[in-house]
Coordinates of C-alpha atoms in Angstrom, one line a residue:
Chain A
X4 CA 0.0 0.0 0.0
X5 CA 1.1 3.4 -0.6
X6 CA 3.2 4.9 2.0
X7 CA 4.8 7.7 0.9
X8 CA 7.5 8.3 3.6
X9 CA 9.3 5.0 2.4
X10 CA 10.0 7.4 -0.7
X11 CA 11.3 10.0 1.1
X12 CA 14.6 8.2 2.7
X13 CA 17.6 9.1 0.5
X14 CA 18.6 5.8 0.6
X15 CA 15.3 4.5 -1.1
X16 CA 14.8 7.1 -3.4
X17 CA 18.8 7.0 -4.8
X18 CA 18.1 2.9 -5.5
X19 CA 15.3 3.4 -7.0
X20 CA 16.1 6.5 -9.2
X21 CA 19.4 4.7 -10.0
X22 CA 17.2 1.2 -11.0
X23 CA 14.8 4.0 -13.3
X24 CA 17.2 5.8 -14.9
X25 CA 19.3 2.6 -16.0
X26 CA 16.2 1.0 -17.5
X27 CA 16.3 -2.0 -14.7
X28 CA 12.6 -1.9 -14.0
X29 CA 9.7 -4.0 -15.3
X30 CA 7.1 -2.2 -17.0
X31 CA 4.8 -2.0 -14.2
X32 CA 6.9 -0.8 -11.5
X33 CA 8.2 1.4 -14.1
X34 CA 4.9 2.9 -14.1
X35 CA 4.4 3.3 -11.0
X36 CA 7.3 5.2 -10.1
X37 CA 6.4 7.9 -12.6
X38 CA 3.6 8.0 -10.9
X39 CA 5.3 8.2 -7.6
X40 CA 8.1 11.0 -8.6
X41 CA 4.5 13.1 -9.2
X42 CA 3.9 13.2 -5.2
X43 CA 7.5 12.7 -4.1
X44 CA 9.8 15.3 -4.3
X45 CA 12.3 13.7 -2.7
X46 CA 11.9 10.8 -5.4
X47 CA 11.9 13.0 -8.2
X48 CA 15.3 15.0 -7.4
X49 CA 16.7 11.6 -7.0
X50 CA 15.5 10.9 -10.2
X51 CA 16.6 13.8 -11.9
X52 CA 20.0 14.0 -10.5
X53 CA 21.4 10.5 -12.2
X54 CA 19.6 11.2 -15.1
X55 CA 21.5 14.4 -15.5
X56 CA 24.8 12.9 -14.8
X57 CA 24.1 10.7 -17.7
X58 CA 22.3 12.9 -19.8
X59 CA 25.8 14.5 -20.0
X60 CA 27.3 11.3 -21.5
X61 CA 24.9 11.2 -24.3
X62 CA 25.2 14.7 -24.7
X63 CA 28.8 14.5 -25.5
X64 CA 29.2 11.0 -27.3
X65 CA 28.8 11.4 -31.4
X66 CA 25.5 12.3 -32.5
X67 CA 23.6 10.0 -35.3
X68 CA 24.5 10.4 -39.0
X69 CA 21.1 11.8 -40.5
X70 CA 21.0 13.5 -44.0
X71 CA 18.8 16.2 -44.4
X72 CA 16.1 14.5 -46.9
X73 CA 16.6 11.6 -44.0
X74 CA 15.7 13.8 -41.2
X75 CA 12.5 15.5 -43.2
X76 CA 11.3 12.2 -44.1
X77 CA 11.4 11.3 -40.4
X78 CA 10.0 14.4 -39.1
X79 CA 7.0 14.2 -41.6
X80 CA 6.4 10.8 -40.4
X81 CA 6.4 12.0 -36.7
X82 CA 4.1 15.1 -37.6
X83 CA 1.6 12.8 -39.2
X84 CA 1.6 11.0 -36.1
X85 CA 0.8 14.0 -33.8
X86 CA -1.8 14.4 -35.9
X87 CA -3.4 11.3 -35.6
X88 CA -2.7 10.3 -32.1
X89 CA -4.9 11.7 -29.5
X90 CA -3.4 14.1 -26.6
X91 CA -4.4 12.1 -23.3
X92 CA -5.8 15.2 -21.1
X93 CA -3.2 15.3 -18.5
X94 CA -1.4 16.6 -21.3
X95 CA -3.4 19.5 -21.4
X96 CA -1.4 22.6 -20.9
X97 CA -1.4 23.5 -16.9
X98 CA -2.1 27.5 -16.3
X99 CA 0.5 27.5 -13.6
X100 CA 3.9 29.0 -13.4
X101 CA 6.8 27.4 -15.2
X102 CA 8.6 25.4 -13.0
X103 CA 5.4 24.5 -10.9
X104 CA 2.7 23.8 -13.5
X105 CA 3.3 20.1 -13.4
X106 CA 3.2 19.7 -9.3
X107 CA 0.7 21.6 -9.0
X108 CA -1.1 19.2 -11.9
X109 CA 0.2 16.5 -9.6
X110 CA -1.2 17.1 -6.4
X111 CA -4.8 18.2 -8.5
X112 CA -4.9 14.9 -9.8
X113 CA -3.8 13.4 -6.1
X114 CA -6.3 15.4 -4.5
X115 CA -9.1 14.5 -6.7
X116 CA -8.6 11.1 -6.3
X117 CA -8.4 11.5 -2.4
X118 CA -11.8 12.9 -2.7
X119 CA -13.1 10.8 -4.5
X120 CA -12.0 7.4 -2.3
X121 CA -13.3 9.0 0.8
X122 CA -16.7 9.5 -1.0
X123 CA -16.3 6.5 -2.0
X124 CA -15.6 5.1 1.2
X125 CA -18.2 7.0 3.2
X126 CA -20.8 5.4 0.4
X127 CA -19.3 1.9 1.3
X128 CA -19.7 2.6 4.7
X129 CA -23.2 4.3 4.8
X130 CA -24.7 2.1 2.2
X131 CA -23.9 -1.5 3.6
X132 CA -26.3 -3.8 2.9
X133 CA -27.3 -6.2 5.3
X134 CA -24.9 -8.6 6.5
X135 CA -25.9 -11.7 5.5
X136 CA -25.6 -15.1 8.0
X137 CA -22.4 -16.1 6.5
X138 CA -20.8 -13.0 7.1
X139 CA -21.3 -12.3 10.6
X140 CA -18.0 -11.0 11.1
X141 CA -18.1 -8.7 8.5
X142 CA -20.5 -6.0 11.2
X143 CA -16.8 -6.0 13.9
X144 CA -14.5 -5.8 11.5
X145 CA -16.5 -3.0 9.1
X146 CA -17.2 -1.1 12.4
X147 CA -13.1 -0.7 13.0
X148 CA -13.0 0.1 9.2
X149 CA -10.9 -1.2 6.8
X150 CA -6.9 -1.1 6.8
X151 CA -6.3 -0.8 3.6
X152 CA -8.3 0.2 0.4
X153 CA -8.1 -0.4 -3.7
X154 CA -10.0 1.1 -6.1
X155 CA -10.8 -0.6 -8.9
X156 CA -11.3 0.4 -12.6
X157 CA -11.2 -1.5 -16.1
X158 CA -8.0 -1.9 -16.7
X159 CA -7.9 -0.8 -20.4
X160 CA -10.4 2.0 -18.9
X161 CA -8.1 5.5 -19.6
X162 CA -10.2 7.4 -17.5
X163 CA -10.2 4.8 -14.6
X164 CA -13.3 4.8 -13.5
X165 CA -14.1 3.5 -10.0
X166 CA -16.2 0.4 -10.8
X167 CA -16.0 -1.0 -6.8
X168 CA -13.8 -1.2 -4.2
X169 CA -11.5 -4.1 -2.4
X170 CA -11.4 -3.4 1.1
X171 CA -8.8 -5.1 3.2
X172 CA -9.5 -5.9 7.4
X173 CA -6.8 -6.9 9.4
X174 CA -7.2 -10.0 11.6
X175 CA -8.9 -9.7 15.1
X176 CA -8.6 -12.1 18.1
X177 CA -11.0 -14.2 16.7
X178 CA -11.3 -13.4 12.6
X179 CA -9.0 -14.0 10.3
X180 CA -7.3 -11.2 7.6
X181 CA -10.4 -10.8 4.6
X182 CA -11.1 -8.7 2.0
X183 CA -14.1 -7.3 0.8
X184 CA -15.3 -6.5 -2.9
X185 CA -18.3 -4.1 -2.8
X186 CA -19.4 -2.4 -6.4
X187 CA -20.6 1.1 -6.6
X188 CA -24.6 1.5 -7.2
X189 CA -23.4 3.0 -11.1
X190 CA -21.5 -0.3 -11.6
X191 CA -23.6 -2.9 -10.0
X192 CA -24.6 -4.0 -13.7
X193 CA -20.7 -4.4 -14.2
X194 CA -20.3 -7.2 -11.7
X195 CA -17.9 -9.9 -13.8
X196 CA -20.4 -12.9 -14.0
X197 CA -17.2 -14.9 -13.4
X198 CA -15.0 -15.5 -10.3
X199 CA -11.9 -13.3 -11.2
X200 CA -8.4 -13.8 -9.8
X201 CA -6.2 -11.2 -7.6
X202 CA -2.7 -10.5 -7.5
X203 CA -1.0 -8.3 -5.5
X204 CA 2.1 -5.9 -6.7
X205 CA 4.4 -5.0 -4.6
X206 CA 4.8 -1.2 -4.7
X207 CA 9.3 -1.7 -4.2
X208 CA 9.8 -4.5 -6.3
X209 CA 6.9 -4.9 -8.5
X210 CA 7.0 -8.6 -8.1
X211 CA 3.5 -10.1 -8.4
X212 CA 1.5 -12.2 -5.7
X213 CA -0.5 -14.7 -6.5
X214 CA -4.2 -13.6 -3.6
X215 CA -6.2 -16.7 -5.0
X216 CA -9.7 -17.1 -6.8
X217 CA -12.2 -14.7 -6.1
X218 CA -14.6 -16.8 -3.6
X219 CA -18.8 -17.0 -4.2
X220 CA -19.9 -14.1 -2.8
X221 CA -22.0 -15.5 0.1
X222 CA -18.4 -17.0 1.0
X223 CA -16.0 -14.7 2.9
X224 CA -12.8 -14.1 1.1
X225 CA -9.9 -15.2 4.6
X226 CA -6.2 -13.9 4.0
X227 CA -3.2 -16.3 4.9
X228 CA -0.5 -14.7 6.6
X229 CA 1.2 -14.7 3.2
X230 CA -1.3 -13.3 1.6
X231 CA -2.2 -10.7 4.1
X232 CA 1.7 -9.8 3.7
X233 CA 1.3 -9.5 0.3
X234 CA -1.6 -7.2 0.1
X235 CA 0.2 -5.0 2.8
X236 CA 3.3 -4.5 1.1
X237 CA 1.4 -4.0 -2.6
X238 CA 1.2 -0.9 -4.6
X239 CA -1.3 -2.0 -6.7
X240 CA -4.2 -5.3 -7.1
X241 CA -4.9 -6.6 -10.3
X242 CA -7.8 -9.3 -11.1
X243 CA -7.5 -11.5 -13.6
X244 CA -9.7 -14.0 -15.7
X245 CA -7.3 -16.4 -15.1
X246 CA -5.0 -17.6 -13.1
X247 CA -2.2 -17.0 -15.5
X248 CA 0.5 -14.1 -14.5
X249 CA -1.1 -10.8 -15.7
X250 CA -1.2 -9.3 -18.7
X251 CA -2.4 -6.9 -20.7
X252 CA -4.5 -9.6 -22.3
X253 CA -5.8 -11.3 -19.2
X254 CA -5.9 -8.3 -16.6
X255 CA -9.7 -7.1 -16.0
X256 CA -9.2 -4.6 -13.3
X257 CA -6.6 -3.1 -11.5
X258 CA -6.3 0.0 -9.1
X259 CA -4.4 1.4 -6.8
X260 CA -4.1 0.9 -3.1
X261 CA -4.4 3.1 0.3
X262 CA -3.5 2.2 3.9
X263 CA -6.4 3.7 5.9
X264 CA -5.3 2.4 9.5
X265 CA -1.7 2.7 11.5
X266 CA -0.9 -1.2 10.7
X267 CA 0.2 -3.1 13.7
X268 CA 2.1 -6.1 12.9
X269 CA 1.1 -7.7 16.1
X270 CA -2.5 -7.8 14.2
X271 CA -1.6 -9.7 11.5
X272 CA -2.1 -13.7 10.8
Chain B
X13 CA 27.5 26.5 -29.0
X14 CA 28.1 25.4 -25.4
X15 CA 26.7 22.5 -23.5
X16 CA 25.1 25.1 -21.1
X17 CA 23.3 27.1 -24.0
X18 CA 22.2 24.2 -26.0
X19 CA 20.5 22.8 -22.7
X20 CA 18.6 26.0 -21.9
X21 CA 17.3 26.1 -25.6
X22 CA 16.3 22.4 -24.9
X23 CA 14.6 23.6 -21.7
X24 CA 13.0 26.7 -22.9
X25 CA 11.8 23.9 -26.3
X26 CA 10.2 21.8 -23.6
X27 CA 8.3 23.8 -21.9
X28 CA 6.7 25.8 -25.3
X29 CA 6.2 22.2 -26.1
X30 CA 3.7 21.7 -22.9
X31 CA 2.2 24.6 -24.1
X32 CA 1.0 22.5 -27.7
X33 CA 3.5 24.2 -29.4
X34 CA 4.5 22.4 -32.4
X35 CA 7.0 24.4 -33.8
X36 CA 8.7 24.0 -30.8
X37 CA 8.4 20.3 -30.7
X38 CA 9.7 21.0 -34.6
X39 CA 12.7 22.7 -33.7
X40 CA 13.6 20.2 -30.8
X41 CA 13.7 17.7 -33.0
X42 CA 16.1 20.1 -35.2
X43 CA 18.3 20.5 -32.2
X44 CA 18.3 17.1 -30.6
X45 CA 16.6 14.5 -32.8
X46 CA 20.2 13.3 -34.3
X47 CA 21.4 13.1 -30.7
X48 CA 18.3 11.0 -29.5
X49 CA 18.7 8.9 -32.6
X50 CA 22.3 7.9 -31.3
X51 CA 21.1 7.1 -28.0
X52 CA 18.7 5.1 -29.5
X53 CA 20.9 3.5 -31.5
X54 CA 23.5 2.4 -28.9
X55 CA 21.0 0.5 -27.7
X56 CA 19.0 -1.0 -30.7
X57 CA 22.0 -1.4 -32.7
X58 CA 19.7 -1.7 -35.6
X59 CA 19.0 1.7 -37.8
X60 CA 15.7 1.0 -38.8
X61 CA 14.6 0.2 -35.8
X62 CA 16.2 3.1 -33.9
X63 CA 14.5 5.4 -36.5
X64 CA 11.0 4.2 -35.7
X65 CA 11.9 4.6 -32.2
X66 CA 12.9 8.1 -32.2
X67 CA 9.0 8.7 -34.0
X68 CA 7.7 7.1 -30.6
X69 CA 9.6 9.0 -28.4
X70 CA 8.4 12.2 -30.1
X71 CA 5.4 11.5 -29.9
X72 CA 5.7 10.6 -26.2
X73 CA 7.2 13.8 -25.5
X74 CA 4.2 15.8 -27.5
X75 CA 2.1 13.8 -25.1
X76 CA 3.5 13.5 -21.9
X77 CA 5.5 16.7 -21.4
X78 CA 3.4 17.7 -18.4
X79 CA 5.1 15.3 -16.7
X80 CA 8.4 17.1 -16.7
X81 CA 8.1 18.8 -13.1
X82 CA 11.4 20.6 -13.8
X83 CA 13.5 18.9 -11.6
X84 CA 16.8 18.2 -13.2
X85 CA 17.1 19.3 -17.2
X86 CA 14.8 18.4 -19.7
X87 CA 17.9 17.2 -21.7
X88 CA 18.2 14.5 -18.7
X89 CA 14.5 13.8 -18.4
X90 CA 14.1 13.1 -22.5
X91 CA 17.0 10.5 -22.2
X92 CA 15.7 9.2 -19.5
X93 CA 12.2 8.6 -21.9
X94 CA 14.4 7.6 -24.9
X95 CA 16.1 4.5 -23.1
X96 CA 13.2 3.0 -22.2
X97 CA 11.6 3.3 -25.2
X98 CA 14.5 1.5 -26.6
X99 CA 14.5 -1.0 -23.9
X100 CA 10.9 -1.8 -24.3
X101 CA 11.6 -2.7 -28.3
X102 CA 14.8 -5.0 -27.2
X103 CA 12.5 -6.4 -25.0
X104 CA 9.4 -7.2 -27.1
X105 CA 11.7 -8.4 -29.6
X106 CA 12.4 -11.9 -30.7
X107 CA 15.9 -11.3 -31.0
X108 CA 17.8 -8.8 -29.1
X109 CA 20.1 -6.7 -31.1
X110 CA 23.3 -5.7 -29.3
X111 CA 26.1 -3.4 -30.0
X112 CA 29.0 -6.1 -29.4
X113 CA 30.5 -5.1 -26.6
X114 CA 34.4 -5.0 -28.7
X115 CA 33.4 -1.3 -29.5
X116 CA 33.2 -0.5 -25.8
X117 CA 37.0 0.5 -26.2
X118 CA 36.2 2.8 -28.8
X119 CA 33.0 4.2 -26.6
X120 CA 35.0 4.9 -23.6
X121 CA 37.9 6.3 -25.2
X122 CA 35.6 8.9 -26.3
X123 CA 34.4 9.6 -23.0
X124 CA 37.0 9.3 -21.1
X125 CA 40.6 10.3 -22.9
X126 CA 39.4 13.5 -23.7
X127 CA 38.2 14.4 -20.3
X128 CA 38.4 18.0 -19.4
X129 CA 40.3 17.4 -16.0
X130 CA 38.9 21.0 -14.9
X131 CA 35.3 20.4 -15.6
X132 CA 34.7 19.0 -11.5
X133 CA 31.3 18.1 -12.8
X134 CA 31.6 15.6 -16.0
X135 CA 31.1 12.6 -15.1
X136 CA 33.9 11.1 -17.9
X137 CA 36.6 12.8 -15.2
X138 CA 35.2 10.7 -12.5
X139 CA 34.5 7.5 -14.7
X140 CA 38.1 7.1 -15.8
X141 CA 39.2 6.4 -11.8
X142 CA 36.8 3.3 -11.7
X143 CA 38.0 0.2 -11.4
X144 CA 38.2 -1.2 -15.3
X145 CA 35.1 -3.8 -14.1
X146 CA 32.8 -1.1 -12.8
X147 CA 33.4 1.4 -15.6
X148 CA 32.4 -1.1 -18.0
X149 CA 29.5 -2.5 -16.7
X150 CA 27.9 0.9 -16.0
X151 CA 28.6 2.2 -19.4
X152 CA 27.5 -0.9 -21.1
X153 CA 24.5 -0.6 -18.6
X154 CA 23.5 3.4 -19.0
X155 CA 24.7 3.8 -22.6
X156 CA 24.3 0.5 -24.6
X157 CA 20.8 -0.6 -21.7
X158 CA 22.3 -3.6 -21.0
X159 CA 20.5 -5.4 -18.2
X160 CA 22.1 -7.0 -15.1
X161 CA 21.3 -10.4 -15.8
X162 CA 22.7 -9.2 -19.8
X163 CA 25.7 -7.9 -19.2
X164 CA 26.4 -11.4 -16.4
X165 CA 26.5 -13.3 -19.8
X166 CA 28.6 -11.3 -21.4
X167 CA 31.2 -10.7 -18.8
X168 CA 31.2 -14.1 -18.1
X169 CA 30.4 -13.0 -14.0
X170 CA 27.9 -14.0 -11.6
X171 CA 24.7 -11.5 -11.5
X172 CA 25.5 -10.6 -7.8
X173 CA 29.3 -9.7 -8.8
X174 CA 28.1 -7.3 -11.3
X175 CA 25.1 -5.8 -9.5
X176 CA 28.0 -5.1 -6.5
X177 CA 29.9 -3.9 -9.6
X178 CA 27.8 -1.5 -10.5
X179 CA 26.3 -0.4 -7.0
X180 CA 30.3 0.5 -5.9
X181 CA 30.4 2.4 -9.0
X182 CA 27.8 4.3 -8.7
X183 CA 28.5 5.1 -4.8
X184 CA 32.0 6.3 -6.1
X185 CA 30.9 8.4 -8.7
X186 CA 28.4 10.0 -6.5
X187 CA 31.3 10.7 -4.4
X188 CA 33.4 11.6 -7.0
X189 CA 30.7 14.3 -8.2
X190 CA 30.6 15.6 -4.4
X191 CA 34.3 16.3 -4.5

């Protein structure tokens, strides 16, 4: 789950820019530091700094032979491109200050979706239907709220819609770990007819935990210790329509995750 | 033109070019698109494909120059975009192209012999007191996007001996830099 603090110690943040600026990471985690060096200053300095140092080595080493009917024909091709491709709107000019246009974009965009988890979260909360017999447990553990929350989308969706939420509860004396998959009342025509599968990411190393198979809903969804670990520690939860590794091809949803509560480890499996 | 000047332009380029100016984007290409195509290059070690590569990354940049927060050059934060377009296409290929790793000579003599001793912050000055070992698997690793497990095979060395390799090298240079 995102804790942005971890991101802050030089340490950290110099591996990690040094892994990003080599080209070391997988696409996904990749990804998700961009998106990181957005809300993390101290990240994005990090960043920076190496890719300067090496930005000087390009800078200096010969450039490419290109003749000039070469470099028209390739600049025509790239024009015809720009025309074609679509600008995605977070590249929509900022009306900020130069130097500040794209933090202050950033913490828009972080704030947005802050808002819009906590209404989304006080709908989950308010709108609880009834607990059914089998999920007794469900009334203590929703009444100390969830530790941790993901909000899901399509995962081809570019505008990442919030189709429902996973909501994560840490054990109790006498309840195991569990999740909880609620849809929003907009989506509740989207609910996959199939059982999906869930991975977790893990928000360092990007390596991918295998959760297990969605259970039938009047089932609760228990956590092994592993498990529980692995949802902890992820960045991001991905579902599947099988139980292959995701892909593009195979991943349904995916979203982000939040840690709501201080996490004790003494609380865990 | 100096280094220094022909990084402002690039700066002053970028942001016009978060602005949706294309003549700006037009005139970076003018000023760095033969540059980018090497760094592409070094890594693709195939023309062609370094070519259609260079149309992506333009195209990236048109669309994700928001992105740039202004930390560090925009020089440094284009390269950065330009390897890993690069290493995504060695990647999704069948068969990864390399540059073979006998012209690394030729590559380091060109950053290193001609060092300009009094410039405290090139990194070349601070490469060439590396030990042989580190310097080449960081330049193979930064400039030609070797990966770890990559450049293990080609060195003939365990994956944990070049990852210390390249983790001591780095500390130095850092330190080097600081000097």
């Amino acid at each position: 789950m995102s804790r942005c603090l971890r991101y802050q110690k030089p340490i950290i943040c110099e591996h990690l820019a040094n892994q990003y600026v080599a080209g070391a990471l997988t696409h996904g985690v990749r990804a998700r530091v961009e998106t990181l060096r957005q809300t993390t200053p101290e990240l994005d300095r990090a960043i920076a700094k190496i890719a300067d140092r090496f930005a000087d080595i390009h800078w200096r080493l010969p450039s490419a032979p290109l003749s000039p009917s070469d470099s028209n024909d390739l600049w025509d091709s790239i024009d015809a491109q720009l025309v074609t491709t679509p600008i995605p709107p977070e590249a929509e000019p900022a009306t900020v200050q130069s130097g500040f246009w794209s933090s202050v974009l950033a913490w828009k965009l972080t704030t947005g979706l802050s808002m819009a988890m906590s209404v989304l979260l006080a709908i989950f909360l308010v709108t609880t239907p009834a607990i059914s017999p089998v999920e007794p447990n469900l009334v203590a553990h929703t009444a100390q709220g969830p530790h941790y929350l993901a909000t899901m989308s399509a995962h081809n969706d570019t505008d990442k819609a919030i189709q429902f939420v996973i909501s994560a509860y840490g054990k109790q004396a006498d309840k195991p770990s569990r999740l909880h998959l609620q849809w929003s009342k907009q989506h509740l025509n989207d609910e996959a007819q199939t059982r999906l599968h869930l991975w977790a990411e893990d928000r360092d190393t990007g390596k991918l935990s295998y959760i297990g198979l969605q259970p039938p809903k009047e089932q609760s969804w228990d956590l092994t210790k592993t498990n529980w670990n692995a949802v902890s520690n992820s960045g991001r939860l991905l579902m599947t329509n099988s139980n292959a590794v995701p892909t593009e091809a195979n991943t349904v949803f995916s979203g982000i995750c939040l840690q709501l509560n201080a996490w004790k480890q003494a609380e865990s499996v | 033109m100096t280094d220094t000047d022909w990084s402002a332009q690039i700066d002053a380029l970028l942001h016009r070019i978060h602005r949706q100016d294309k003549a700006a984007l037009k005139e970076f290409y003018q000023l760095a698109g033969a540059k980018l195509l090497a760094v592409l290059g070094r890594i693709l070690n195939d023309h062609h494909e370094a070519e259609e590569a260079l149309q992506e990354l333009f195209v990236k940049v048109w669309q994700q120059s928001s992105k740039y927060t202004g930390s560090g050059s925009a020089w440094g934060w284009v390269c950065v975009i330009a390897r890993n377009t690069a290493i995504d296409r060695l990647r999704s290929a069948k068969n990864r192209r390399h540059s073979s790793t006998d012209e690394y000579p030729e590559l380091l003599s060109k950053l290193v012999d001609n060092t300009d001793l009094s410039n405290t912050h090139w990194i070349g000055r601070c490469l060439k007191q590396l030990k042989p070992n580190a310097q080449r698997a960081i330049l193979l690793c930064y400039v030609n996007g070797y990966s770890h497990s990559e450049l293990s095979h080609e060195m003939a060395t365990p994956l944990g001996t070049i990852k210390a390799w390249i983790r001591r090298g780095l500390q130095e240079l850092k330190q080097c830099l600081a000097a």
